PDB file of C-alpha atoms in Angstrom:
ATOM      1  CA  UNK A1052       0.000   0.000   0.000  1.00  0.00           C
ATOM      2  CA  UNK A1053       3.125   2.169   0.098  1.00  0.00           C
ATOM      3  CA  UNK A1054       1.942   5.782   0.283  1.00  0.00           C
ATOM      4  CA  UNK A1055      -1.225   4.868  -1.600  1.00  0.00           C
ATOM      5  CA  UNK A1056      -3.755   5.027   1.201  1.00  0.00           C
ATOM      6  CA  UNK A1057      -7.351   5.471   0.136  1.00  0.00           C
ATOM      7  CA  UNK A1058      -9.057   7.392   2.914  1.00  0.00           C
ATOM      8  CA  UNK A1059     -12.721   8.357   3.350  1.00  0.00           C
ATOM      9  CA  UNK A1060     -13.968  11.089   5.677  1.00  0.00           C
ATOM     10  CA  UNK A1061     -17.623  10.749   6.664  1.00  0.00           C
ATOM     11  CA  UNK A1062     -18.895  14.100   7.880  1.00  0.00           C
ATOM     12  CA  UNK A1063     -16.354  15.963   5.750  1.00  0.00           C
ATOM     13  CA  UNK A1064     -18.239  19.279   5.597  1.00  0.00           C
ATOM     14  CA  UNK A1065     -18.410  19.784   9.346  1.00  0.00           C
ATOM     15  CA  UNK A1066     -16.320  21.666  11.858  1.00  0.00           C
ATOM     16  CA  UNK A1067     -13.888  18.768  12.295  1.00  0.00           C
ATOM     17  CA  UNK A1068     -14.389  17.270   8.829  1.00  0.00           C
ATOM     18  CA  UNK A1069     -13.093  20.240   6.838  1.00  0.00           C
ATOM     19  CA  UNK A1070      -9.778  20.861   8.651  1.00  0.00           C
ATOM     20  CA  UNK A1071      -9.277  17.073   8.950  1.00  0.00           C
ATOM     21  CA  UNK A1072      -9.754  16.686   5.191  1.00  0.00           C
ATOM     22  CA  UNK A1073      -7.291  19.538   4.610  1.00  0.00           C
ATOM     23  CA  UNK A1074      -4.633  17.811   6.729  1.00  0.00           C
ATOM     24  CA  UNK A1075      -5.221  14.482   4.945  1.00  0.00           C
ATOM     25  CA  UNK A1076      -5.018  16.173   1.524  1.00  0.00           C
ATOM     26  CA  UNK A1077      -1.731  17.739   2.611  1.00  0.00           C
ATOM     27  CA  UNK A1078      -0.144  14.346   3.355  1.00  0.00           C
ATOM     28  CA  UNK A1079       2.017  12.398   0.871  1.00  0.00           C
ATOM     29  CA  UNK A1080       0.689   9.182   2.470  1.00  0.00           C
ATOM     30  CA  UNK A1081      -2.779   9.654   0.949  1.00  0.00           C
ATOM     31  CA  UNK A1082      -3.440   8.860  -2.719  1.00  0.00           C
ATOM     32  CA  UNK A1083      -7.228   9.095  -2.727  1.00  0.00           C
ATOM     33  CA  UNK A1084      -9.471  11.144  -0.462  1.00  0.00           C
ATOM     34  CA  UNK A1085     -13.218  10.591  -0.677  1.00  0.00           C
ATOM     35  CA  UNK A1086     -15.431  12.992   1.217  1.00  0.00           C
ATOM     36  CA  UNK A1087     -18.990  12.280   2.325  1.00  0.00           C
ATOM     37  CA  UNK A1088     -21.622  14.441   3.958  1.00  0.00           C
ATOM     38  CA  UNK A1089     -25.304  15.320   3.682  1.00  0.00           C
ATOM     39  CA  UNK A1090     -24.503  18.898   2.576  1.00  0.00           C
ATOM     40  CA  UNK A1091     -21.731  20.961   0.923  1.00  0.00           C
ATOM     41  CA  UNK A1092     -19.339  18.114  -0.003  1.00  0.00           C
ATOM     42  CA  UNK A1093     -19.072  19.003  -3.710  1.00  0.00           C
ATOM     43  CA  UNK A1094     -17.826  22.457  -2.698  1.00  0.00           C
ATOM     44  CA  UNK A1095     -15.411  21.214  -0.049  1.00  0.00           C
ATOM     45  CA  UNK A1096     -14.044  18.634  -2.525  1.00  0.00           C
ATOM     46  CA  UNK A1097     -13.682  21.197  -5.352  1.00  0.00           C
ATOM     47  CA  UNK A1098     -11.830  23.543  -2.993  1.00  0.00           C
ATOM     48  CA  UNK A1099      -9.439  20.866  -1.666  1.00  0.00           C
ATOM     49  CA  UNK A1100      -8.881  19.410  -5.146  1.00  0.00           C
ATOM     50  CA  UNK A1101      -6.923  22.539  -6.149  1.00  0.00           C
ATOM     51  CA  UNK A1102      -4.198  21.845  -3.579  1.00  0.00           C
ATOM     52  CA  UNK A1103      -0.919  20.811  -5.224  1.00  0.00           C
ATOM     53  CA  UNK A1104      -0.575  17.408  -3.552  1.00  0.00           C
ATOM     54  CA  UNK A1105      -1.169  14.032  -5.143  1.00  0.00           C
ATOM     55  CA  UNK A1106      -4.281  12.869  -3.309  1.00  0.00           C
ATOM     56  CA  UNK A1107      -7.203  12.739  -5.731  1.00  0.00           C
ATOM     57  CA  UNK A1108     -10.238  14.255  -4.012  1.00  0.00           C
ATOM     58  CA  UNK A1109     -13.872  13.472  -4.713  1.00  0.00           C
ATOM     59  CA  UNK A1110     -17.019  14.604  -2.902  1.00  0.00           C
ATOM     60  CA  UNK A1111     -20.124  12.474  -2.320  1.00  0.00           C
ATOM     61  CA  UNK A1112     -23.472  13.912  -1.264  1.00  0.00           C
ATOM     62  CA  UNK A1113     -26.301  12.136   0.520  1.00  0.00           C
ATOM     63  CA  UNK A1114     -27.011   8.493   1.437  1.00  0.00           C
ATOM     64  CA  UNK A1115     -27.379   7.243  -2.159  1.00  0.00           C
ATOM     65  CA  UNK A1116     -23.768   8.277  -2.909  1.00  0.00           C
ATOM     66  CA  UNK A1117     -22.286   6.802   0.288  1.00  0.00           C
ATOM     67  CA  UNK A1118     -21.543   3.312  -1.151  1.00  0.00           C
ATOM     68  CA  UNK A1119     -19.389   4.801  -3.943  1.00  0.00           C
ATOM     69  CA  UNK A1120     -17.522   6.927  -1.391  1.00  0.00           C
ATOM     70  CA  UNK A1121     -16.564   3.818   0.603  1.00  0.00           C
ATOM     71  CA  UNK A1122     -15.666   1.285  -2.101  1.00  0.00           C
ATOM     72  CA  UNK A1123     -11.981   0.337  -2.016  1.00  0.00           C
ATOM     73  CA  UNK A1124     -11.151   2.401   1.079  1.00  0.00           C
ATOM     74  CA  UNK A1125      -8.285   1.409   3.376  1.00  0.00           C
ATOM     75  CA  UNK A1126      -9.208   3.807   6.173  1.00  0.00           C
ATOM     76  CA  UNK A1127     -12.520   5.442   7.073  1.00  0.00           C
ATOM     77  CA  UNK A1128     -12.591   8.354   9.526  1.00  0.00           C
ATOM     78  CA  UNK A1129     -15.933   9.336  11.026  1.00  0.00           C
ATOM     79  CA  UNK A1130     -16.148  12.830  12.537  1.00  0.00           C
ATOM     80  CA  UNK A1131     -19.869  13.072  11.626  1.00  0.00           C
ATOM     81  CA  UNK A1132     -22.333  14.046  14.332  1.00  0.00           C
ATOM     82  CA  UNK A1133     -23.504  17.029  16.349  1.00  0.00           C
ATOM     83  CA  UNK A1134     -21.068  19.079  18.449  1.00  0.00           C
ATOM     84  CA  UNK A1135     -21.495  19.865  22.143  1.00  0.00           C
ATOM     85  CA  UNK A1136     -23.014  23.144  23.279  1.00  0.00           C
ATOM     86  CA  UNK A1137     -22.275  24.803  26.635  1.00  0.00           C
ATOM     87  CA  UNK A1138     -23.785  22.814  29.508  1.00  0.00           C
ATOM     88  CA  UNK A1139     -23.957  19.590  27.478  1.00  0.00           C
ATOM     89  CA  UNK A1140     -22.079  16.432  28.356  1.00  0.00           C
ATOM     90  CA  UNK A1141     -20.804  14.123  25.616  1.00  0.00           C
ATOM     91  CA  UNK A1142     -23.565  11.752  26.667  1.00  0.00           C
ATOM     92  CA  UNK A1143     -26.222  14.376  25.819  1.00  0.00           C
ATOM     93  CA  UNK A1144     -25.271  13.821  22.167  1.00  0.00           C
ATOM     94  CA  UNK A1145     -26.075  10.145  22.467  1.00  0.00           C
ATOM     95  CA  UNK A1146     -29.340   9.693  20.573  1.00  0.00           C
ATOM     96  CA  UNK A1147     -28.421  11.838  17.583  1.00  0.00           C
ATOM     97  CA  UNK A1148     -24.856  10.611  17.187  1.00  0.00           C
ATOM     98  CA  UNK A1149     -25.654   6.961  17.958  1.00  0.00           C
ATOM     99  CA  UNK A1150     -28.067   6.890  15.007  1.00  0.00           C
ATOM    100  CA  UNK A1151     -25.571   8.647  12.707  1.00  0.00           C
ATOM    101  CA  UNK A1152     -22.720   6.294  13.655  1.00  0.00           C
ATOM    102  CA  UNK A1153     -24.882   3.165  13.350  1.00  0.00           C
ATOM    103  CA  UNK A1154     -26.036   4.236   9.861  1.00  0.00           C
ATOM    104  CA  UNK A1155     -22.553   5.145   8.603  1.00  0.00           C
ATOM    105  CA  UNK A1156     -20.812   2.068  10.037  1.00  0.00           C
ATOM    106  CA  UNK A1157     -23.502  -0.211   8.565  1.00  0.00           C
ATOM    107  CA  UNK A1158     -22.527   1.216   5.156  1.00  0.00           C
ATOM    108  CA  UNK A1159     -18.840   0.577   5.963  1.00  0.00           C
ATOM    109  CA  UNK A1160     -19.623  -3.026   6.947  1.00  0.00           C
ATOM    110  CA  UNK A1161     -21.309  -3.506   3.563  1.00  0.00           C
ATOM    111  CA  UNK A1162     -19.011  -1.586   1.227  1.00  0.00           C
ATOM    112  CA  UNK A1163     -15.513  -1.646   2.812  1.00  0.00           C
ATOM    113  CA  UNK A1164     -15.591  -4.423   5.440  1.00  0.00           C
ATOM    114  CA  UNK A1165     -11.774  -4.714   5.470  1.00  0.00           C
ATOM    115  CA  UNK A1166     -11.094  -1.012   6.117  1.00  0.00           C
ATOM    116  CA  UNK A1167      -9.711   0.446   9.335  1.00  0.00           C
ATOM    117  CA  UNK A1168     -12.545   2.347  11.035  1.00  0.00           C
ATOM    118  CA  UNK A1169     -11.595   5.431  13.082  1.00  0.00           C
ATOM    119  CA  UNK A1170     -14.457   6.902  15.097  1.00  0.00           C
ATOM    120  CA  UNK A1171     -14.291  10.512  16.289  1.00  0.00           C
ATOM    121  CA  UNK A1172     -18.044  11.015  16.820  1.00  0.00           C
ATOM    122  CA  UNK A1173     -18.879  11.394  20.521  1.00  0.00           C
ATOM    123  CA  UNK A1174     -19.649   9.855  22.937  1.00  0.00           C
ATOM    124  CA  UNK A1175     -16.738   7.598  21.876  1.00  0.00           C
ATOM    125  CA  UNK A1176     -17.276   5.432  24.983  1.00  0.00           C
ATOM    126  CA  UNK A1177     -20.589   4.383  23.360  1.00  0.00           C
ATOM    127  CA  UNK A1178     -19.985   4.867  19.618  1.00  0.00           C
ATOM    128  CA  UNK A1179     -17.212   2.245  19.564  1.00  0.00           C
ATOM    129  CA  UNK A1180     -19.426  -0.489  21.082  1.00  0.00           C
ATOM    130  CA  UNK A1181     -22.117   0.619  18.570  1.00  0.00           C
ATOM    131  CA  UNK A1182     -19.672   0.184  15.673  1.00  0.00           C
ATOM    132  CA  UNK A1183     -18.585  -3.246  16.928  1.00  0.00           C
ATOM    133  CA  UNK A1184     -22.186  -4.464  17.278  1.00  0.00           C
ATOM    134  CA  UNK A1185     -23.093  -3.173  13.794  1.00  0.00           C
ATOM    135  CA  UNK A1186     -20.096  -5.001  12.281  1.00  0.00           C
ATOM    136  CA  UNK A1187     -21.099  -8.174  14.168  1.00  0.00           C
ATOM    137  CA  UNK A1188     -24.641  -7.893  12.753  1.00  0.00           C
ATOM    138  CA  UNK A1189     -23.139  -7.836   9.258  1.00  0.00           C
ATOM    139  CA  UNK A1190     -20.804 -10.754  10.052  1.00  0.00           C
ATOM    140  CA  UNK A1191     -17.610  -8.803   9.293  1.00  0.00           C
ATOM    141  CA  UNK A1192     -16.427  -7.816  12.789  1.00  0.00           C
ATOM    142  CA  UNK A1193     -12.680  -7.547  13.321  1.00  0.00           C
ATOM    143  CA  UNK A1194     -11.782  -6.016  16.709  1.00  0.00           C
ATOM    144  CA  UNK A1195      -8.291  -5.142  15.459  1.00  0.00           C
ATOM    145  CA  UNK A1196      -9.656  -2.669  12.919  1.00  0.00           C
ATOM    146  CA  UNK A1197     -12.080  -0.539  14.955  1.00  0.00           C
ATOM    147  CA  UNK A1198     -10.618   2.445  16.818  1.00  0.00           C
ATOM    148  CA  UNK A1199     -12.089   5.137  19.025  1.00  0.00           C
ATOM    149  CA  UNK A1200      -9.867   8.137  18.384  1.00  0.00           C
ATOM    150  CA  UNK A1201      -8.798   9.454  21.801  1.00  0.00           C
ATOM    151  CA  UNK A1202      -5.626  11.104  20.436  1.00  0.00           C
ATOM    152  CA  UNK A1203      -6.807  14.588  21.401  1.00  0.00           C
ATOM    153  CA  UNK A1204      -6.521  13.609  25.086  1.00  0.00           C
ATOM    154  CA  UNK A1205      -2.873  12.664  24.506  1.00  0.00           C
ATOM    155  CA  UNK A1206      -2.182  15.815  22.466  1.00  0.00           C
ATOM    156  CA  UNK A1207      -3.680  17.959  25.257  1.00  0.00           C
ATOM    157  CA  UNK A1208      -1.793  16.115  27.996  1.00  0.00           C
ATOM    158  CA  UNK A1209       1.473  16.590  26.065  1.00  0.00           C
ATOM    159  CA  UNK A1210       0.755  20.298  25.555  1.00  0.00           C
ATOM    160  CA  UNK A1211      -0.253  21.045  29.159  1.00  0.00           C
ATOM    161  CA  UNK A1212       2.693  19.131  30.672  1.00  0.00           C
ATOM    162  CA  UNK A1213       5.074  20.906  28.275  1.00  0.00           C
ATOM    163  CA  UNK A1214       3.639  24.306  29.292  1.00  0.00           C
ATOM    164  CA  UNK A1215       4.070  23.585  33.004  1.00  0.00           C
ATOM    165  CA  UNK A1216       7.631  22.275  32.604  1.00  0.00           C
ATOM    166  CA  UNK A1217       8.795  24.620  29.783  1.00  0.00           C
ATOM    167  CA  UNK A1218       9.474  21.673  27.455  1.00  0.00           C
ATOM    168  CA  UNK A1219       9.040  21.325  23.698  1.00  0.00           C
ATOM    169  CA  UNK A1220       5.549  19.741  23.410  1.00  0.00           C
ATOM    170  CA  UNK A1221       6.661  17.748  20.349  1.00  0.00           C
ATOM    171  CA  UNK A1222       9.057  15.812  22.602  1.00  0.00           C
ATOM    172  CA  UNK A1223       6.597  15.088  25.420  1.00  0.00           C
ATOM    173  CA  UNK A1224       4.616  11.851  25.396  1.00  0.00           C
ATOM    174  CA  UNK A1225       1.923  11.148  27.975  1.00  0.00           C
ATOM    175  CA  UNK A1226      -0.077   7.921  27.516  1.00  0.00           C
ATOM    176  CA  UNK A1227      -3.776   8.452  28.277  1.00  0.00           C
ATOM    177  CA  UNK A1228      -5.833   5.363  29.075  1.00  0.00           C
ATOM    178  CA  UNK A1229      -9.452   4.499  29.911  1.00  0.00           C
ATOM    179  CA  UNK A1230     -12.142   6.243  27.913  1.00  0.00           C
ATOM    180  CA  UNK A1231     -12.885   9.569  26.284  1.00  0.00           C
ATOM    181  CA  UNK A1232     -15.156  11.492  28.672  1.00  0.00           C
ATOM    182  CA  UNK A1233     -14.599  13.235  32.002  1.00  0.00           C
ATOM    183  CA  UNK A1234     -13.157  11.004  34.685  1.00  0.00           C
ATOM    184  CA  UNK A1235     -12.784   8.051  32.294  1.00  0.00           C
ATOM    185  CA  UNK A1236      -9.881  10.041  30.740  1.00  0.00           C
ATOM    186  CA  UNK A1237      -6.848   8.830  32.716  1.00  0.00           C
ATOM    187  CA  UNK A1238      -3.527  10.517  31.900  1.00  0.00           C
ATOM    188  CA  UNK A1239      -0.571   8.426  33.059  1.00  0.00           C
ATOM    189  CA  UNK A1240       1.723  11.259  34.135  1.00  0.00           C
ATOM    190  CA  UNK A1241       3.922   8.649  35.867  1.00  0.00           C
ATOM    191  CA  UNK A1242       4.711   7.174  32.422  1.00  0.00           C
ATOM    192  CA  UNK A1243       5.448  10.525  30.757  1.00  0.00           C
ATOM    193  CA  UNK A1244       8.618  10.745  28.685  1.00  0.00           C
ATOM    194  CA  UNK A1245      10.691  12.662  29.562  1.00  0.00           C
ATOM    195  CA  UNK A1246      10.082  11.882  33.237  1.00  0.00           C
ATOM    196  CA  UNK A1247       8.254  14.706  35.061  1.00  0.00           C
ATOM    197  CA  UNK A1248       7.245  15.241  38.677  1.00  0.00           C
ATOM    198  CA  UNK A1249       4.480  17.399  40.103  1.00  0.00           C
ATOM    199  CA  UNK A1250       3.394  18.048  43.678  1.00  0.00           C
ATOM    200  CA  UNK A1251       0.035  16.329  44.316  1.00  0.00           C
ATOM    201  CA  UNK A1252      -2.057  19.536  44.243  1.00  0.00           C
ATOM    202  CA  UNK A1253      -0.549  20.588  40.895  1.00  0.00           C
ATOM    203  CA  UNK A1254      -1.011  17.034  39.563  1.00  0.00           C
ATOM    204  CA  UNK A1255      -4.690  17.013  40.552  1.00  0.00           C
ATOM    205  CA  UNK A1256      -5.240  20.372  38.805  1.00  0.00           C
ATOM    206  CA  UNK A1257      -3.377  19.197  35.683  1.00  0.00           C
ATOM    207  CA  UNK A1258      -5.387  15.981  35.415  1.00  0.00           C
ATOM    208  CA  UNK A1259      -8.632  17.880  35.952  1.00  0.00           C
ATOM    209  CA  UNK A1260      -7.664  20.250  33.139  1.00  0.00           C
ATOM    210  CA  UNK A1261      -6.877  17.370  30.752  1.00  0.00           C
ATOM    211  CA  UNK A1262     -10.186  15.675  31.610  1.00  0.00           C
ATOM    212  CA  UNK A1263     -12.215  18.866  31.146  1.00  0.00           C
ATOM    213  CA  UNK A1264     -10.215  20.412  28.269  1.00  0.00           C
ATOM    214  CA  UNK A1265     -13.060  19.750  25.833  1.00  0.00           C
ATOM    215  CA  UNK A1266     -15.408  21.722  28.082  1.00  0.00           C
ATOM    216  CA  UNK A1267     -12.786  24.507  28.260  1.00  0.00           C
ATOM    217  CA  UNK A1268     -13.088  24.854  24.450  1.00  0.00           C
ATOM    218  CA  UNK A1269     -16.898  24.507  24.420  1.00  0.00           C
ATOM    219  CA  UNK A1270     -17.113  27.369  26.957  1.00  0.00           C
ATOM    220  CA  UNK A1271     -14.582  29.540  25.116  1.00  0.00           C
ATOM    221  CA  UNK A1272     -16.513  29.101  21.858  1.00  0.00           C
ATOM    222  CA  UNK A1273     -19.655  30.214  23.726  1.00  0.00           C
ATOM    223  CA  UNK A1274     -22.195  28.206  21.763  1.00  0.00           C
ATOM    224  CA  UNK A1275     -20.331  28.265  18.449  1.00  0.00           C
ATOM    225  CA  UNK A1276     -19.191  24.639  18.745  1.00  0.00           C
ATOM    226  CA  UNK A1277     -16.645  22.387  20.356  1.00  0.00           C
ATOM    227  CA  UNK A1278     -13.019  21.430  19.667  1.00  0.00           C
ATOM    228  CA  UNK A1279     -12.682  21.215  15.878  1.00  0.00           C
ATOM    229  CA  UNK A1280      -9.180  22.337  14.886  1.00  0.00           C
ATOM    230  CA  UNK A1281      -7.281  20.485  17.627  1.00  0.00           C
ATOM    231  CA  UNK A1282      -9.537  17.444  17.050  1.00  0.00           C
ATOM    232  CA  UNK A1283      -8.777  17.561  13.318  1.00  0.00           C
ATOM    233  CA  UNK A1284      -5.056  17.656  14.130  1.00  0.00           C
ATOM    234  CA  UNK A1285      -5.393  14.721  16.545  1.00  0.00           C
ATOM    235  CA  UNK A1286      -7.535  12.708  14.101  1.00  0.00           C
ATOM    236  CA  UNK A1287      -4.976  13.263  11.331  1.00  0.00           C
ATOM    237  CA  UNK A1288      -2.127  12.278  13.659  1.00  0.00           C
ATOM    238  CA  UNK A1289      -3.878   8.996  14.430  1.00  0.00           C
ATOM    239  CA  UNK A1290      -4.631   8.270  10.749  1.00  0.00           C
ATOM    240  CA  UNK A1291      -1.025   8.992   9.732  1.00  0.00           C
ATOM    241  CA  UNK A1292       0.280   6.631  12.450  1.00  0.00           C
ATOM    242  CA  UNK A1293      -2.137   3.939  11.298  1.00  0.00           C
ATOM    243  CA  UNK A1294      -1.182   4.343   7.616  1.00  0.00           C
ATOM    244  CA  UNK A1295       2.542   4.322   8.496  1.00  0.00           C
ATOM    245  CA  UNK A1296       2.005   1.025  10.344  1.00  0.00           C
ATOM    246  CA  UNK A1297      -0.055  -0.400   7.453  1.00  0.00           C
ATOM    247  CA  UNK A1298       2.872   0.511   5.187  1.00  0.00           C
ATOM    248  CA  UNK A1299       5.164  -1.635   7.348  1.00  0.00           C
ATOM    249  CA  UNK A1300       6.729   0.982   9.606  1.00  0.00           C
ATOM    250  CA  UNK A1301       7.888  -0.696  12.850  1.00  0.00           C
ATOM    251  CA  UNK A1302       7.214   0.433  16.394  1.00  0.00           C
ATOM    252  CA  UNK A1303       4.225   2.713  15.774  1.00  0.00           C
ATOM    253  CA  UNK A1304       2.340   3.147  19.065  1.00  0.00           C
ATOM    254  CA  UNK A1305      -0.863   5.132  19.649  1.00  0.00           C
ATOM    255  CA  UNK A1306      -3.495   4.973  22.370  1.00  0.00           C
ATOM    256  CA  UNK A1307      -7.064   4.289  21.210  1.00  0.00           C
ATOM    257  CA  UNK A1308     -10.361   3.096  22.676  1.00  0.00           C
ATOM    258  CA  UNK A1309     -10.732  -0.495  21.468  1.00  0.00           C
ATOM    259  CA  UNK A1310     -12.057  -3.961  22.338  1.00  0.00           C
ATOM    260  CA  UNK A1311      -9.857  -4.989  25.222  1.00  0.00           C
ATOM    261  CA  UNK A1312      -8.960  -7.695  27.730  1.00  0.00           C
ATOM    262  CA  UNK A1313      -6.710  -5.400  29.777  1.00  0.00           C
ATOM    263  CA  UNK A1314      -9.311  -4.644  32.470  1.00  0.00           C
ATOM    264  CA  UNK A1315     -12.754  -6.019  33.300  1.00  0.00           C
ATOM    265  CA  UNK A1316     -14.172  -3.385  30.942  1.00  0.00           C
ATOM    266  CA  UNK A1317     -14.860  -4.880  27.494  1.00  0.00           C
ATOM    267  CA  UNK A1318     -13.518  -1.713  25.798  1.00  0.00           C
ATOM    268  CA  UNK A1319     -10.616   0.318  27.109  1.00  0.00           C
ATOM    269  CA  UNK A1320      -7.950   2.652  25.762  1.00  0.00           C
ATOM    270  CA  UNK A1321      -4.294   1.705  26.244  1.00  0.00           C
ATOM    271  CA  UNK A1322      -1.140   2.101  24.139  1.00  0.00           C
ATOM    272  CA  UNK A1323      -1.399  -0.125  21.043  1.00  0.00           C
ATOM    273  CA  UNK A1324       1.345  -1.342  18.753  1.00  0.00           C
ATOM    274  CA  UNK A1325      -0.082  -0.789  15.263  1.00  0.00           C
ATOM    275  CA  UNK A1326       0.705  -2.973  12.258  1.00  0.00           C
ATOM    276  CA  UNK A1327      -0.408  -3.964   8.773  1.00  0.00           C
ATOM    277  CA  UNK A1328      -3.647  -5.478  10.057  1.00  0.00           C
ATOM    278  CA  UNK A1329      -4.515  -2.804  12.604  1.00  0.00           C
ATOM    279  CA  UNK A1330      -3.799  -3.660  16.242  1.00  0.00           C
ATOM    280  CA  UNK A1331      -0.694  -5.837  16.299  1.00  0.00           C
ATOM    281  CA  UNK A1332      -0.395  -5.935  20.081  1.00  0.00           C
ATOM    282  CA  UNK A1333      -2.174  -4.314  22.992  1.00  0.00           C
ATOM    283  CA  UNK A1334       0.662  -2.983  25.167  1.00  0.00           C
ATOM    284  CA  UNK A1335      -1.599  -2.763  28.214  1.00  0.00           C
ATOM    285  CA  UNK A1336      -1.554  -0.391  31.148  1.00  0.00           C
ATOM    286  CA  UNK A1337       1.954  -1.098  32.422  1.00  0.00           C
ATOM    287  CA  UNK A1338       3.229   0.078  35.789  1.00  0.00           C
ATOM    288  CA  UNK A1339       1.166   2.929  37.251  1.00  0.00           C
ATOM    289  CA  UNK A1340       1.083   4.925  40.489  1.00  0.00           C
ATOM    290  CA  UNK A1341      -1.410   4.230  43.277  1.00  0.00           C
ATOM    291  CA  UNK A1342      -3.110   7.552  42.436  1.00  0.00           C
ATOM    292  CA  UNK A1343      -3.539   6.378  38.830  1.00  0.00           C
ATOM    293  CA  UNK A1344      -4.796   2.959  39.996  1.00  0.00           C
ATOM    294  CA  UNK A1345      -7.457   4.777  41.993  1.00  0.00           C
ATOM    295  CA  UNK A1346      -8.492   6.776  38.890  1.00  0.00           C
ATOM    296  CA  UNK A1347      -8.837   3.530  36.907  1.00  0.00           C
ATOM    297  CA  UNK A1348     -10.993   1.978  39.646  1.00  0.00           C
ATOM    298  CA  UNK A1349     -13.192   5.096  39.805  1.00  0.00           C
ATOM    299  CA  UNK A1350     -13.724   5.184  36.027  1.00  0.00           C
ATOM    300  CA  UNK A1351     -14.994   1.612  35.706  1.00  0.00           C
ATOM    301  CA  UNK A1352     -18.676   2.055  36.560  1.00  0.00           C
ATOM    302  CA  UNK A1353     -19.151   4.990  34.165  1.00  0.00           C
ATOM    303  CA  UNK A1354     -17.240   3.237  31.368  1.00  0.00           C
ATOM    304  CA  UNK A1355     -19.244   0.042  31.717  1.00  0.00           C
ATOM    305  CA  UNK A1356     -22.529   1.979  31.673  1.00  0.00           C
ATOM    306  CA  UNK A1357     -21.535   3.885  28.504  1.00  0.00           C
ATOM    307  CA  UNK A1358     -20.475   0.653  26.787  1.00  0.00           C
ATOM    308  CA  UNK A1359     -23.730  -1.082  27.714  1.00  0.00           C
ATOM    309  CA  UNK A1360     -25.717   1.926  26.491  1.00  0.00           C
ATOM    310  CA  UNK A1361     -24.052   1.611  23.064  1.00  0.00           C
ATOM    311  CA  UNK A1362     -24.585  -2.145  22.842  1.00  0.00           C
ATOM    312  CA  UNK A1363     -28.230  -1.842  23.929  1.00  0.00           C
ATOM    313  CA  UNK A1364     -28.824   0.849  21.303  1.00  0.00           C
ATOM    314  CA  UNK A1365     -27.869  -1.555  18.495  1.00  0.00           C
ATOM    315  CA  UNK A1366     -29.879  -4.408  20.023  1.00  0.00           C
ATOM    316  CA  UNK A1367     -32.983  -2.188  20.112  1.00  0.00           C
ATOM    317  CA  UNK A1368     -32.565  -1.064  16.481  1.00  0.00           C
ATOM    318  CA  UNK A1369     -35.020  -2.395  13.927  1.00  0.00           C
TER     319      UNK A1369
END
């Protein structure tokens, strides 16, 4: 597949979809970029198609064009859905986004069952179980190819730690495990490279900021949306890592929310070694501090409830 990745973005006209598509178009790894949405995709595609990089861009509009958008894809990224407004939790988006994700992933299961599926649509803690159940219904489920993109939590953790310690953020790496909402977001500061130390009060504040960083943006945008530009960056980072690994690059590690045996939660985010077929090896939680162990224990009930909610949604679908 060397540098010939065929990538689809579903929800390409939205606040995340447009900057994400721009970053994908800008990459030499992508040879074909197909864009799907229920409005504006011909315009977004025409605009991006003028950029002097090799990816061939095509826009697809509305459900009847979705199959053509997906055929032959190696990677599908799904930022589609409604954004959070001030005062909303990610879970408040559930009914709308659950339906959107179930519909789009059913099309993926039919038209590109072998593709890597990268879900950005919130609440990720539920939309990943939804995707898995939809793929099972279609008889094409492969747990190594379905990813909940939690990369923004890692990007934020890296940035905030770098700010506090006056480091170059590009050289900081903080694994973030668990899920992708509130207290299920568990930054492993003890595993940060380079090694950093914080007094407990500063650590508590830092972790709280990482967990609520999405809300920080929602508030700052004052009703005009949620994190779109940083999410597009994080989504692109994850896709590029995945494509590098699919191309045979060794040692590519990213955290993502996936089917997991690492805890007694059936889905959990941990560092993953990526390879040609998706997840090559789940690297697990590793050695963590007692404070971090406590965070894991406290996240379990909420995570399990969100997972069940997603699974039940698919079971109740006609």
